[in-house]
């Protein structure tokens, strides 16, 4: 159930420092992202502006002036034929998990992508591989899988040992979901 005191809204440039801080945690302490160096604020500003220019959503969950999470959808691949397919990204402040904010952000993201005319959404979920280290599960990966499956994403494939981070090999699970675009034509 969504915490009723939090609001999901479009991200503003003023939110991007908090967005960078949330993402920094996952870069440094998890395998949820394959980034190994946190992104500079300027990179977040560029991403925000690029997505806005494409009409794609970049959202934050906010409560009492504090950003508790963010989500955005960007192009799945750079080649033009993929222009109607997007990849989602959802991250929560670790202190704000378990409150339904991930669902609120992903639901808003799906609606925004449908309004933008996207037809398919891809999720890429990183999970530690079975390398014999006994680290075959990751809380953020399990939570992300559950979230996406709750929103109707279906498994599309597994890429084995495609990343190496924090001393272990990482697999990625690809999930996909059809969207019901509200507009047609190129973005």
mmCIF file of N, CA and C in Angstrom, residues 3 50 102 115 131:
data_model
loop_
_atom_site.group_PDB
_atom_site.id
_atom_site.type_symbol
_atom_site.label_atom_id
_atom_site.label_comp_id
_atom_site.label_asym_id
_atom_site.label_seq_id
_atom_site.Cartn_x
_atom_site.Cartn_y
_atom_site.Cartn_z
ATOM 1 N N UNK A 3 2.194 4.856 0.872
ATOM 2 C CA UNK A 3 2.146 5.798 1.982
ATOM 3 C C UNK A 3 1.418 7.045 1.499
ATOM 4 N N UNK A 50 17.464 15.725 -21.339
ATOM 5 C CA UNK A 50 17.292 14.860 -22.518
ATOM 6 C C UNK A 50 15.953 14.136 -22.478
ATOM 7 N N UNK A 102 7.920 2.462 -4.438
ATOM 8 C CA UNK A 102 8.376 1.883 -5.703
ATOM 9 C C UNK A 102 7.203 1.640 -6.643
ATOM 10 N N UNK A 115 1.459 7.861 -22.235
ATOM 11 C CA UNK A 115 1.108 9.183 -22.769
ATOM 12 C C UNK A 115 2.125 9.655 -23.807
ATOM 13 N N UNK A 131 27.936 -18.145 -8.566
ATOM 14 C CA UNK A 131 29.362 -18.395 -8.781
ATOM 15 C C UNK A 131 29.977 -19.246 -7.681
#
